[in-house]
XYZ file of C-alpha atoms in Angstrom:
228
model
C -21.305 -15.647 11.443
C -22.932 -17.641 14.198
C -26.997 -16.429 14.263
C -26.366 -15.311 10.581
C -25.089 -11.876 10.887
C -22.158 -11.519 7.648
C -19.185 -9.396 8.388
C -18.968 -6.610 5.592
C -15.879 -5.081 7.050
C -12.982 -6.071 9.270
C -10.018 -3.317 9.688
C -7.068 -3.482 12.057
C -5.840 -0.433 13.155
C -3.539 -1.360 16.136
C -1.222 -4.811 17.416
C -0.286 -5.045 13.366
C 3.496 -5.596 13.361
C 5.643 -5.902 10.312
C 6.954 -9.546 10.637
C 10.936 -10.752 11.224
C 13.233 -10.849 7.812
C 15.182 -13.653 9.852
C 12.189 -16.012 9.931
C 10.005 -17.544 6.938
C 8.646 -14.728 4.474
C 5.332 -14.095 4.551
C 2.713 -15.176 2.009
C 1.765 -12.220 0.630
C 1.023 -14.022 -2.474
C -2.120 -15.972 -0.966
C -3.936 -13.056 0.935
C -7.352 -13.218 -0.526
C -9.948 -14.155 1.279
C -8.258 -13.814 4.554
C -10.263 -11.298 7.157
C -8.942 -7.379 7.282
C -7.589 -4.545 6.044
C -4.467 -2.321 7.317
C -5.513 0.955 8.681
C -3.376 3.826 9.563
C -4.833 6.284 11.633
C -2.839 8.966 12.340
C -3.658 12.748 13.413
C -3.327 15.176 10.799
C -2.474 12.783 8.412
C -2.101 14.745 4.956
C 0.262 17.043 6.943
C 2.495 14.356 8.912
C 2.229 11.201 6.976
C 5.484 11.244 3.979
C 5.799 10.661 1.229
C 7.408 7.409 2.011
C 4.516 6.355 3.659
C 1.945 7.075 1.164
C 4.839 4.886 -1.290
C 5.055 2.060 1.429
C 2.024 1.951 2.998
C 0.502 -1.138 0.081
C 3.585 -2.871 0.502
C 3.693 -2.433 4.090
C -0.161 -3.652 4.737
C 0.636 -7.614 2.857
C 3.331 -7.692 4.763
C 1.534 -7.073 8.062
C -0.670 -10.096 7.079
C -4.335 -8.212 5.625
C -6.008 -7.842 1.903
C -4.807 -4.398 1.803
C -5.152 -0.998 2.510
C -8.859 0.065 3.970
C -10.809 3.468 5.490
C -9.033 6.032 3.144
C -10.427 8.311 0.743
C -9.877 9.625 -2.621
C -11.604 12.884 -2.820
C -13.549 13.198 0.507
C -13.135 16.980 0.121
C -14.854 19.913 2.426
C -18.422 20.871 1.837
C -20.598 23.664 3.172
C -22.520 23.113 6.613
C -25.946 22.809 5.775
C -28.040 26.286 6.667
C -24.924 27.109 8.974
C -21.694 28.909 8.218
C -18.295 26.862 7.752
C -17.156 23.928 5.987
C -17.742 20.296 7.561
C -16.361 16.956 6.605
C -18.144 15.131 3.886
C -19.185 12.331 6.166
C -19.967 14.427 9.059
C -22.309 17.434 7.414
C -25.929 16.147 8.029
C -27.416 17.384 11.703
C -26.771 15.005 14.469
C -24.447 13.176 12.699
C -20.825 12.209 14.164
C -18.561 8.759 12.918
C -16.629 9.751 15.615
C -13.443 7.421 16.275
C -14.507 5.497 12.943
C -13.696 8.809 10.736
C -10.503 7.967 7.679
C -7.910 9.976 9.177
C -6.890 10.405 5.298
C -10.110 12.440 3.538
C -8.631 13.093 -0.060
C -5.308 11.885 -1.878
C -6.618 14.496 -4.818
C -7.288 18.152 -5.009
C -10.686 19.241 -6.383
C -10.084 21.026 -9.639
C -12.913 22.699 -11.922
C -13.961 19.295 -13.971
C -13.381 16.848 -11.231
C -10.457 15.049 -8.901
C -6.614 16.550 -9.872
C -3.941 14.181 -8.748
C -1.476 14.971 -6.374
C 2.505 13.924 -5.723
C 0.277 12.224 -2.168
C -1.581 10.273 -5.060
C 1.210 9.355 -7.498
C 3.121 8.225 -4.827
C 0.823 5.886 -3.299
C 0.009 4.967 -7.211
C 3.405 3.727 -7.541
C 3.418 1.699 -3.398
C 0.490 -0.443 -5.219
C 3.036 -1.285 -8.458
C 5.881 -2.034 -6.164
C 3.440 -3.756 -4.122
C 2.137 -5.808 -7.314
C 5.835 -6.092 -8.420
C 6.815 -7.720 -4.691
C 3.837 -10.918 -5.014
C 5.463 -11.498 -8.266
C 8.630 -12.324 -7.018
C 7.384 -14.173 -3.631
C 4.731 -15.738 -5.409
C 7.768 -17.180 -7.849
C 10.014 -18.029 -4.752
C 7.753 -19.711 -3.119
C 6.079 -21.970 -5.641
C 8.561 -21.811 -9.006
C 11.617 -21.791 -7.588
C 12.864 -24.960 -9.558
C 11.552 -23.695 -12.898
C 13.628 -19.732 -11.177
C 16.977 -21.518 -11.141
C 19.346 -21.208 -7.411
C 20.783 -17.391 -8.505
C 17.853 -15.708 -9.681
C 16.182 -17.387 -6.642
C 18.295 -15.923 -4.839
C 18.237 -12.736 -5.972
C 14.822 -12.545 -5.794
C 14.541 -13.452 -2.190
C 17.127 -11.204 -0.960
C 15.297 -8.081 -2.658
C 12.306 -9.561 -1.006
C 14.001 -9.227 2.487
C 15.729 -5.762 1.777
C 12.567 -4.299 1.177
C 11.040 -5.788 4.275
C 13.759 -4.331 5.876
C 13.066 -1.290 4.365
C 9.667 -0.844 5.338
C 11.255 -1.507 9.303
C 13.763 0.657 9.768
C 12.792 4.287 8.254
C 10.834 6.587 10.009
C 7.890 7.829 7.375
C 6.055 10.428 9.791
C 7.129 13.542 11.506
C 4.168 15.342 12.876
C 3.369 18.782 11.317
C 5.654 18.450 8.131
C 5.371 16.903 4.837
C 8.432 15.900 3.210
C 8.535 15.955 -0.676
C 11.986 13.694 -0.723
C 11.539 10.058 0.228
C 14.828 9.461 2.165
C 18.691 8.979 1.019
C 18.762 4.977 1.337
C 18.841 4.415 -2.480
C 15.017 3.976 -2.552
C 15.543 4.075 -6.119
C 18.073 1.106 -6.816
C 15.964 -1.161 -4.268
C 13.382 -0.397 -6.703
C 15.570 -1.064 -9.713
C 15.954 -4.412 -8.446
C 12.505 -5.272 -7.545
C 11.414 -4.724 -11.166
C 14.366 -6.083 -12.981
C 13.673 -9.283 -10.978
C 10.480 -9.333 -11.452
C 10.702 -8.354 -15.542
C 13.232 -11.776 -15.306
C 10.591 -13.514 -13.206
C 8.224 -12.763 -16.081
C 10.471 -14.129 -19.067
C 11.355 -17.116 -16.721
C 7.212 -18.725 -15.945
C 5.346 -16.782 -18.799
C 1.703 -17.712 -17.665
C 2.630 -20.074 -15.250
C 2.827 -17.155 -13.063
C -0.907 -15.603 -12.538
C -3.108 -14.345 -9.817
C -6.683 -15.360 -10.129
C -7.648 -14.999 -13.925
C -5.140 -12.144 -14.554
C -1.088 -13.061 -15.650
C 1.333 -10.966 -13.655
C 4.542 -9.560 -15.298
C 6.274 -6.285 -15.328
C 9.120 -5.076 -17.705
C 9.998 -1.505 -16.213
C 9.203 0.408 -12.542
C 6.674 3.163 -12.613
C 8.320 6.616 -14.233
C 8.231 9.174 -11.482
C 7.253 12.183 -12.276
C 8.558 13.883 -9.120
């Protein structure tokens, strides 16, 4: 920055909107290096977030133009006030100490078992957002930059999943406050993601190596197992 100061952090929380389907897809592809991460804050957030959020939420945050998802935590569980009575949050527990409106709304996506973190279906769930998230720069990466070597169909194909799961991301509500919902919703979540990964398993056969991110090749042969 100007007078040397570096910027270590840059979230948006608010003004973040998921973009059109009707005009040019975005680049999610290409988002490294650009300024941001998404953060949802929302009130109570283990109890009213969904499941569908903590699924969408990876996907949801390239779309919406950032790196990724920032400000939540794994296993920020409660600890004991020190020489008072009651718990405290882990950030908030030394004396005259407050982060205020900068707390993670989301403390812990694990429960704290005898020998360390236990996962959770919060934790699977957004576990298998990041793979469909991985699985969705495949296929715009491809559509964007290989679609001669992708053929028109499979081009095709690939773009309109692309859109449909924009589209999916837009239209369902994923928070009700006060309840947790351990079913994602009835729009045949599960053939959308059928589709993603058999598109981007054909993706994969189609460019080999020619399709990579940074050092690493990208390809995918099956979705995540659920074990919901």
């Amino acid at each position: 920055l100007r007078g040397g100061g570096t910027v270590v952090l840059h979230e948006y929380c608010y003004g973040l909107g998921l973009p059109n389907p009707e005009k040019p897809f975005p680049p999610i592809w290409s988002h490294r290096g650009r300024p941001g991460t998404a953060y949802h804050r929302i009130a109570g957030h283990e109890n009213a977030a969904t499941l569908i959020w903590y699924r969408t939420f990876p996907e949801q945050s390239l779309y919406r133009g950032t790196q990724g998802v920032g400000r939540i935590c794994l296993d920020f569980w409660p600890v004991k006030k020190p020489d008072r009575d009651g718990w405290a949050s882990l950030y908030n527990r030394y004396p005259h100490s407050s982060c205020a409106q900068r707390r993670p709304s989301l403390e812990k996506l694990t429960w704290a078992g005898p020998d360390g973190a236990r996962t959770t279906v919060r934790f699977e769930a957004f576990c298998e957002g990041i793979q469909d998230a991985e699985a969705a720069i495949v296929l715009s990466d491809a559509v964007a930059n290989h679609a001669d070597k992708l053929g028109e169909e499979l081009t095709r194909q690939c773009r309109t999943v692309l859109i449909d799961r924009l589209n999916y991301c837009r239209f369902w509500d994923q928070m009700k406050w006060a309840h947790s919902y351990f079913h994602m919703h009835h729009w045949d979540w599960q053939e959308l993601d059928r589709r993603l990964y058999d598109c981007a398993s054909r993706v994969g056969k189609k460019l080999g190596k020619q399709l990579s991110h940074g050092k690493r090749s990208v390809g995918f042969m099956a979705p995540p197992t659920s074990h919901r």
